[in-house]
Coordinates of C-alpha atoms and ligand atoms in Angstrom, one line a residue:
M1 CA -0.1 -0.3 0.0
T2 CA 0.8 3.5 -0.7
S3 CA 2.6 5.6 2.9
K4 CA 0.2 8.4 2.8
S5 CA 4.4 10.2 2.8
A6 CA 4.5 8.8 -1.3
R7 CA 0.7 9.4 -2.2
A8 CA 2.4 13.1 -1.8
T9 CA 5.5 13.2 -3.5
K10 CA 3.6 11.2 -6.2
P11 CA 4.5 14.0 -9.6
F12 CA 1.5 15.4 -11.3
R13 CA 1.4 13.8 -14.1
L14 CA 0.2 16.2 -17.6
A15 CA -0.4 14.7 -20.4
M16 CA -0.9 16.5 -24.2
L17 CA -2.5 15.5 -27.2
T18 CA -2.4 17.3 -30.5
G19 CA -5.3 16.6 -32.4
G20 CA -6.8 17.4 -36.1
G21 CA -5.3 18.3 -39.6
D22 CA -1.3 19.0 -38.4
C23 CA -0.5 23.4 -38.3
P24 CA 2.5 25.0 -38.1
G25 CA 3.9 26.0 -34.7
L26 CA 2.9 22.7 -32.8
N27 CA 6.1 21.4 -32.0
A28 CA 6.0 25.4 -30.2
V29 CA 4.0 24.4 -27.4
I30 CA 5.0 20.7 -26.8
R31 CA 7.9 22.2 -26.3
A32 CA 6.8 25.4 -24.3
A33 CA 4.0 23.2 -22.4
A34 CA 6.6 20.5 -22.2
R35 CA 9.8 22.6 -20.8
S36 CA 7.3 24.4 -18.2
A37 CA 5.3 21.6 -16.5
F38 CA 9.6 19.8 -16.2
R39 CA 10.9 23.4 -14.6
L40 CA 8.0 22.1 -11.0
G41 CA 8.9 18.7 -11.3
W42 CA 6.6 17.4 -13.0
E43 CA 5.6 13.5 -15.1
V44 CA 5.3 14.9 -19.0
F45 CA 3.1 12.7 -21.1
G46 CA 2.3 12.9 -24.6
I47 CA -0.8 10.7 -26.0
E48 CA 0.1 9.8 -29.7
D49 CA -1.7 10.7 -32.3
G50 CA -4.8 13.1 -31.1
F51 CA -7.5 11.1 -29.3
E52 CA -6.2 7.0 -30.4
G53 CA -4.3 7.4 -28.5
L54 CA -6.0 7.8 -26.0
L55 CA -8.1 5.5 -26.8
T56 CA -5.7 2.5 -27.7
R57 CA -3.8 4.3 -24.4
R58 CA -0.6 4.9 -26.8
A59 CA 1.1 7.2 -24.1
H60 CA 5.1 7.7 -23.5
K61 CA 6.6 10.1 -21.0
L62 CA 8.5 13.0 -22.1
H63 CA 11.8 13.7 -21.2
P64 CA 13.8 17.1 -21.7
R65 CA 15.4 15.7 -24.9
D66 CA 12.5 14.8 -27.1
V67 CA 11.8 18.6 -26.4
R68 CA 14.7 19.9 -27.5
G69 CA 15.3 20.8 -31.1
I70 CA 12.1 21.0 -31.8
L71 CA 10.9 25.0 -32.0
H72 CA 11.3 25.6 -35.6
L73 CA 9.6 22.6 -37.1
G74 CA 6.7 22.2 -38.6
G75 CA 4.6 18.1 -38.2
T76 CA 4.3 17.4 -34.4
I77 CA 6.5 15.1 -32.3
L78 CA 3.0 13.2 -30.7
G79 CA 1.7 12.8 -34.3
T80 CA -2.0 13.6 -35.4
S81 CA -5.0 12.5 -36.1
N82 CA -8.4 14.1 -37.9
R83 CA -10.3 10.7 -37.8
V84 CA -10.9 9.9 -34.0
N85 CA -13.9 11.1 -32.3
P86 CA -14.1 8.7 -28.7
F87 CA -18.3 10.3 -29.3
R88 CA -18.5 8.6 -32.3
V89 CA -16.0 5.3 -33.0
E90 CA -16.6 3.6 -35.8
R91 CA -17.7 0.0 -35.1
R92 CA -18.2 -3.2 -38.0
S93 CA -19.8 -5.9 -37.7
A94 CA -18.4 -9.2 -36.2
N95 CA -19.1 -10.3 -40.6
R96 CA -18.5 -6.3 -41.4
S97 CA -20.8 -6.5 -43.6
S98 CA -22.3 -3.4 -42.0
T99 CA -20.6 -0.6 -39.1
A100 CA -22.4 1.8 -37.0
D101 CA -21.3 4.6 -34.5
A102 CA -19.9 3.4 -31.0
D103 CA -20.0 6.2 -28.1
R104 CA -16.7 5.3 -27.0
S105 CA -16.1 7.8 -24.9
A106 CA -16.1 6.0 -21.1
E107 CA -13.8 4.1 -22.3
V108 CA -11.1 6.8 -22.7
V109 CA -11.8 8.5 -19.3
R110 CA -11.0 4.7 -17.9
N111 CA -7.7 4.9 -20.0
F112 CA -6.8 8.6 -19.5
K113 CA -7.2 7.2 -15.7
D114 CA -6.5 4.0 -15.3
M115 CA -2.6 5.9 -16.8
G116 CA -2.4 7.1 -14.0
L117 CA -2.6 10.9 -16.2
D118 CA -4.0 14.3 -13.9
A119 CA -5.0 16.5 -16.6
L120 CA -4.8 17.3 -20.2
I121 CA -3.9 20.0 -22.3
A122 CA -5.1 19.6 -25.7
I123 CA -4.2 21.1 -28.8
G124 CA -6.9 21.1 -32.1
G125 CA -9.1 23.1 -33.4
D126 CA -13.0 23.7 -32.7
G127 CA -13.3 19.9 -33.8
T128 CA -10.8 18.5 -31.2
L129 CA -11.7 21.4 -28.6
G130 CA -14.9 20.0 -29.0
I131 CA -14.1 17.1 -28.4
A132 CA -12.3 17.8 -25.3
L133 CA -14.9 20.1 -23.3
R134 CA -16.8 17.2 -24.1
L135 CA -14.2 14.9 -21.8
A136 CA -14.2 17.7 -20.4
K137 CA -17.0 17.1 -19.2
K138 CA -16.9 13.5 -18.2
G139 CA -14.2 13.8 -16.0
I140 CA -11.0 14.4 -16.7
P141 CA -9.4 18.1 -16.6
V142 CA -8.6 19.4 -20.0
V143 CA -7.1 23.0 -20.6
G144 CA -7.2 23.8 -24.8
V145 CA -4.4 25.6 -27.1
P146 CA -6.5 26.4 -29.9
K147 CA -4.6 25.8 -33.1
T148 CA -5.4 25.3 -37.8
I149 CA -4.5 27.5 -39.9
D150 CA -7.4 28.1 -40.7
N151 CA -8.1 30.8 -37.9
D152 CA -11.3 30.2 -37.1
I153 CA -11.9 29.8 -33.5
E154 CA -14.2 32.4 -32.2
C155 CA -12.9 34.3 -28.9
T156 CA -9.3 34.4 -29.2
S157 CA -8.1 37.6 -32.3
V158 CA -5.5 34.6 -33.9
T159 CA -4.1 30.8 -33.7
F160 CA -0.9 29.5 -33.8
G161 CA -0.4 28.5 -37.7
F162 CA -2.3 30.8 -39.4
D163 CA 0.3 34.0 -40.5
T164 CA 2.8 31.0 -41.3
A165 CA -0.4 29.8 -43.8
V166 CA -0.9 33.0 -44.6
A167 CA 2.9 34.1 -45.4
T168 CA 3.8 30.4 -47.8
A169 CA 0.1 31.6 -49.7
T170 CA 1.6 35.2 -49.9
D171 CA 5.1 34.2 -51.3
A172 CA 2.4 31.8 -53.7
I173 CA 1.6 35.1 -54.5
D174 CA 3.9 36.7 -55.0
K175 CA 5.1 34.2 -57.6
L176 CA 2.5 33.9 -59.9
H177 CA 2.7 37.4 -60.7
P178 CA 5.7 37.5 -63.0
T179 CA 5.1 34.5 -64.5
A180 CA 1.0 35.7 -65.1
Q181 CA 2.3 39.2 -66.7
A182 CA 4.9 37.7 -68.8
H183 CA 2.5 35.5 -70.4
G184 CA -0.9 37.8 -69.7
R185 CA -2.9 35.3 -68.1
V186 CA -5.6 35.5 -65.4
M187 CA -3.3 32.8 -62.3
V188 CA -6.7 31.8 -60.2
V189 CA -4.5 30.1 -57.0
E190 CA -7.2 28.4 -54.8
L191 CA -6.4 28.3 -51.3
M192 CA -7.2 26.7 -48.0
G193 CA -8.9 27.3 -44.9
R194 CA -12.7 25.7 -44.4
N195 CA -15.7 28.0 -44.2
A196 CA -13.4 30.9 -43.6
G197 CA -11.8 33.1 -45.6
F198 CA -9.0 34.9 -43.8
I199 CA -5.7 32.8 -44.9
A200 CA -7.2 34.2 -48.5
L201 CA -8.0 37.5 -47.6
N202 CA -5.3 38.7 -46.3
S203 CA -2.4 36.5 -48.3
G204 CA -4.7 38.4 -51.6
V205 CA -4.1 41.9 -50.0
A206 CA -0.4 41.2 -49.3
G207 CA -0.1 39.8 -52.2
G208 CA -1.7 42.2 -54.3
A209 CA -4.3 40.2 -55.9
D210 CA -7.4 42.3 -58.0
V211 CA -9.6 39.2 -57.1
I212 CA -10.6 37.7 -54.0
L213 CA -13.3 35.0 -53.4
I214 CA -14.0 34.4 -49.9
P215 CA -16.5 31.0 -48.8
E216 CA -18.1 35.3 -46.6
I217 CA -19.1 36.7 -49.9
P218 CA -20.8 34.9 -52.2
F219 CA -19.9 36.3 -55.6
D220 CA -21.3 36.4 -59.7
M221 CA -19.0 34.9 -61.9
K222 CA -19.6 37.5 -63.6
R223 CA -18.5 40.4 -61.9
V224 CA -15.6 38.8 -61.1
C225 CA -15.3 38.8 -65.6
D226 CA -16.3 42.6 -65.1
K227 CA -13.1 43.3 -63.1
I228 CA -10.9 40.8 -65.2
R229 CA -12.2 43.4 -68.7
D230 CA -11.8 46.3 -66.6
R231 CA -7.8 45.3 -66.5
E232 CA -8.3 44.3 -69.8
K233 CA -9.0 47.7 -71.0
R234 CA -6.2 49.4 -69.0
R235 CA -3.4 47.4 -70.9
R236 CA -0.6 49.4 -69.4
T237 CA -0.7 47.9 -66.4
G238 CA -3.8 45.8 -65.9
Y239 CA -3.6 43.4 -69.2
F240 CA -2.7 40.0 -66.2
S241 CA -4.9 39.2 -63.7
I242 CA -4.5 37.3 -59.4
V243 CA -7.3 35.6 -58.9
V244 CA -6.7 33.9 -54.8
V245 CA -9.6 31.8 -54.3
A246 CA -10.2 30.3 -50.9
E247 CA -11.6 27.1 -50.5
G248 CA -14.8 26.8 -49.5
A249 CA -16.3 30.3 -51.2
R250 CA -19.2 29.1 -53.8
S251 CA -20.8 31.6 -56.2
K252 CA -23.9 33.3 -55.5
G253 CA -27.3 30.5 -55.3
G254 CA -24.0 28.0 -56.4
K255 CA -22.9 25.2 -54.1
I256 CA -19.7 25.0 -51.8
H257 CA -16.6 22.3 -54.2
L258 CA -16.4 19.4 -52.9
R259 CA -13.5 16.1 -53.4
S260 CA -14.8 13.7 -51.4
V261 CA -17.7 12.6 -48.7
D262 CA -16.4 10.6 -45.9
E263 CA -18.3 9.1 -43.7
G264 CA -17.5 10.2 -40.2
E265 CA -15.0 12.8 -41.2
A266 CA -15.0 16.8 -42.2
P267 CA -16.2 16.9 -46.3
R268 CA -13.3 17.2 -47.6
L269 CA -13.3 20.7 -49.8
G270 CA -11.5 22.2 -53.4
G271 CA -12.5 22.1 -55.9
I272 CA -13.6 26.5 -57.1
G273 CA -10.4 27.5 -57.6
Q274 CA -10.3 25.5 -60.9
W275 CA -14.4 26.1 -61.7
V276 CA -14.0 30.1 -61.4
A277 CA -10.5 29.3 -63.8
E278 CA -12.8 27.6 -66.5
E279 CA -15.6 30.6 -65.9
I280 CA -13.3 33.5 -66.3
A281 CA -11.8 31.6 -69.6
K282 CA -15.0 31.1 -71.3
G283 CA -15.9 34.5 -69.8
T284 CA -12.8 36.6 -70.5
G285 CA -11.5 34.9 -73.8
K286 CA -8.9 35.1 -71.5
E287 CA -5.4 33.1 -71.7
T288 CA -6.4 31.0 -67.8
R289 CA -4.5 28.8 -65.5
S290 CA -4.8 27.5 -62.1
L291 CA -3.5 26.2 -59.3
V292 CA -4.2 24.7 -56.1
L293 CA -1.1 25.6 -53.0
G294 CA -2.7 22.9 -50.9
H295 CA -0.9 21.6 -47.9
L296 CA 1.9 23.5 -48.4
Q297 CA -0.1 25.9 -46.4
R298 CA 0.6 23.0 -43.5
G299 CA 4.2 23.1 -43.7
G300 CA 7.1 24.2 -43.4
P301 CA 8.8 25.7 -40.3
P302 CA 6.7 28.7 -38.0
T303 CA 7.1 32.3 -38.9
T304 CA 8.3 34.5 -36.0
F305 CA 4.8 35.1 -34.7
D306 CA 3.7 31.4 -34.3
R307 CA 6.8 30.2 -33.0
L308 CA 6.1 33.4 -30.3
L309 CA 1.9 32.8 -29.9
G310 CA 2.3 28.5 -29.8
T311 CA 6.0 29.1 -27.1
R312 CA 2.8 31.5 -25.4
F313 CA 0.2 29.4 -25.3
G314 CA 2.3 25.7 -24.2
A315 CA 3.3 28.6 -21.4
A316 CA -0.5 30.1 -20.6
A317 CA -1.8 26.2 -20.5
V318 CA 0.0 24.9 -17.8
R319 CA 0.0 27.7 -15.3
A320 CA -3.8 27.1 -16.2
V321 CA -3.4 23.0 -15.4
K322 CA -0.9 24.2 -11.7
D323 CA -4.0 26.8 -11.7
R324 CA -6.4 24.5 -11.6
D325 CA -8.5 26.1 -14.4
F326 CA -9.5 23.9 -15.9
E327 CA -11.9 23.7 -19.0
M328 CA -10.9 26.8 -20.8
M329 CA -8.7 27.8 -23.7
V330 CA -5.8 29.8 -23.4
A331 CA -6.1 32.7 -26.2
L332 CA -4.6 35.3 -27.7
N333 CA -6.6 38.9 -26.4
P334 CA -3.8 41.4 -27.8
P335 CA -1.2 41.5 -25.4
Q336 CA -2.5 40.0 -23.4
I337 CA -3.1 35.6 -23.0
V338 CA -6.1 34.8 -21.9
R339 CA -8.2 32.4 -20.5
I340 CA -11.6 31.0 -21.6
P341 CA -14.5 28.8 -20.9
L342 CA -13.8 26.3 -23.9
A343 CA -17.5 26.6 -23.6
E344 CA -18.1 30.2 -25.0
A345 CA -15.1 28.8 -27.1
V346 CA -16.8 25.7 -29.3
G347 CA -19.5 25.0 -27.7
D348 CA -22.5 24.6 -30.0
G349 CA -19.6 24.2 -33.3
R350 CA -19.4 27.5 -33.3
T351 CA -16.9 29.1 -35.3
K352 CA -15.3 32.4 -36.9
R353 CA -15.6 33.6 -39.8
V354 CA -13.8 37.2 -41.5
P355 CA -16.3 39.8 -40.6
L356 CA -18.1 41.4 -43.7
D357 CA -16.7 45.6 -42.1
S358 CA -13.4 44.3 -40.9
D359 CA -10.7 46.5 -41.8
V360 CA -8.6 44.2 -43.7
V361 CA -12.0 44.1 -46.5
L362 CA -13.3 47.8 -46.5
S363 CA -9.3 47.8 -47.1
A364 CA -9.2 46.1 -49.7
R365 CA -12.3 46.6 -51.1
G366 CA -11.1 51.0 -51.1
L367 CA -7.5 49.7 -53.1
G368 CA -10.5 48.4 -56.2
V369 CA -9.7 44.7 -55.0
S370 CA -13.1 42.7 -55.8
F371 CA -14.8 40.6 -54.2
G372 CA -17.3 39.3 -56.7
D373 CA -20.0 40.9 -55.5
Ligands
F6P401 O1 -8.3 23.5 -41.0 C1 -7.0 22.6 -41.6 C2 -7.4 21.9 -43.1 O2 -6.6 22.7 -43.2 C3 -8.2 23.2 -43.8 O3 -8.0 24.5 -44.0 C4 -8.3 22.4 -44.7 O4 -9.7 22.0 -45.1 C5 -8.0 20.6 -44.4 O5 -7.0 21.1 -43.1 C6 -7.6 20.2 -45.1 O6 -7.9 18.3 -44.2 P1 -7.1 17.0 -44.6 O7 -5.9 17.2 -44.1 O8 -7.4 16.1 -44.0 O9 -6.6 17.0 -46.3

């Protein structure tokens, strides 16, 4: 039997997981949280591959050497998954002829306790943090850290990963300019962001795009073509055009373009860029090319901003755990890192979208950028 004094000295056991799509800055959070925890004398455990690791009891103890030299690395040393939701796990029938969803959250809570873990820092987007909140209600002490390149989480002025994705997208737009100009073509680039247009808007403005199409502003193809024809008329400066399209953008009365819809997974968006390019070619007669920037936006080393924000979030999450302030999410409310109830940030499937009166939208309009509306 454990003596009273042995129990009193048992170190606090902190677990961490990363869930959903990876994003630059995850390793900065992991490093900052682990280092802060080590300095408090805690033990730190990395849950592998998001919630899948909690279902299958895959966790490993992290040592200081494990978090050395990872600050500048993209990806996540813990692995991640955007397929596993413990509240809805696909289960095959005995003869494997059919599948049904099973709620295995109680198993996750049991595993967490059996592994002797005391608290969980869940680093993820709205999906991961929504699951974390439900697990918190079932007894796992949770602190959330908001991550996503999409920047679509409420209650934080920005998520880490977004700045890097915008920098990558802006760099791509910069590189499209000379080739568009050389050939007098229209170049259409499709960017990520799911149902939020932040990446397209910010990189489009920073990259000097002529047309920016975002989910928050359904567009009219005629308006888009008018803008391109108008630039054509001012041939001295405008015989090529750059069009930035968010993957979740859609025409007025049109549908979101989907790449695939798999059971139990978030639908994968995509295809709108090529559609817009074809419509522009038909509507203006201009030679038009399109590309999808895709997962490049999630890769590469995090920018200075994302490293710093990730580090601040990781350290702040440990402070919240230390204060036993659970069911909270750390957030940026400049210049401070604050704590927000998880339910306020991600409850009821809440997500953030580009405000139509934001100064970036107004400034772009003021500069003559077309949103196709
Ligand atoms: O949420 C991040 C994100 O990169 C979205 O912008 C994009 O729609 C989605 O993930 C892609 O997911 P996957 O990695 O499953 O293709």
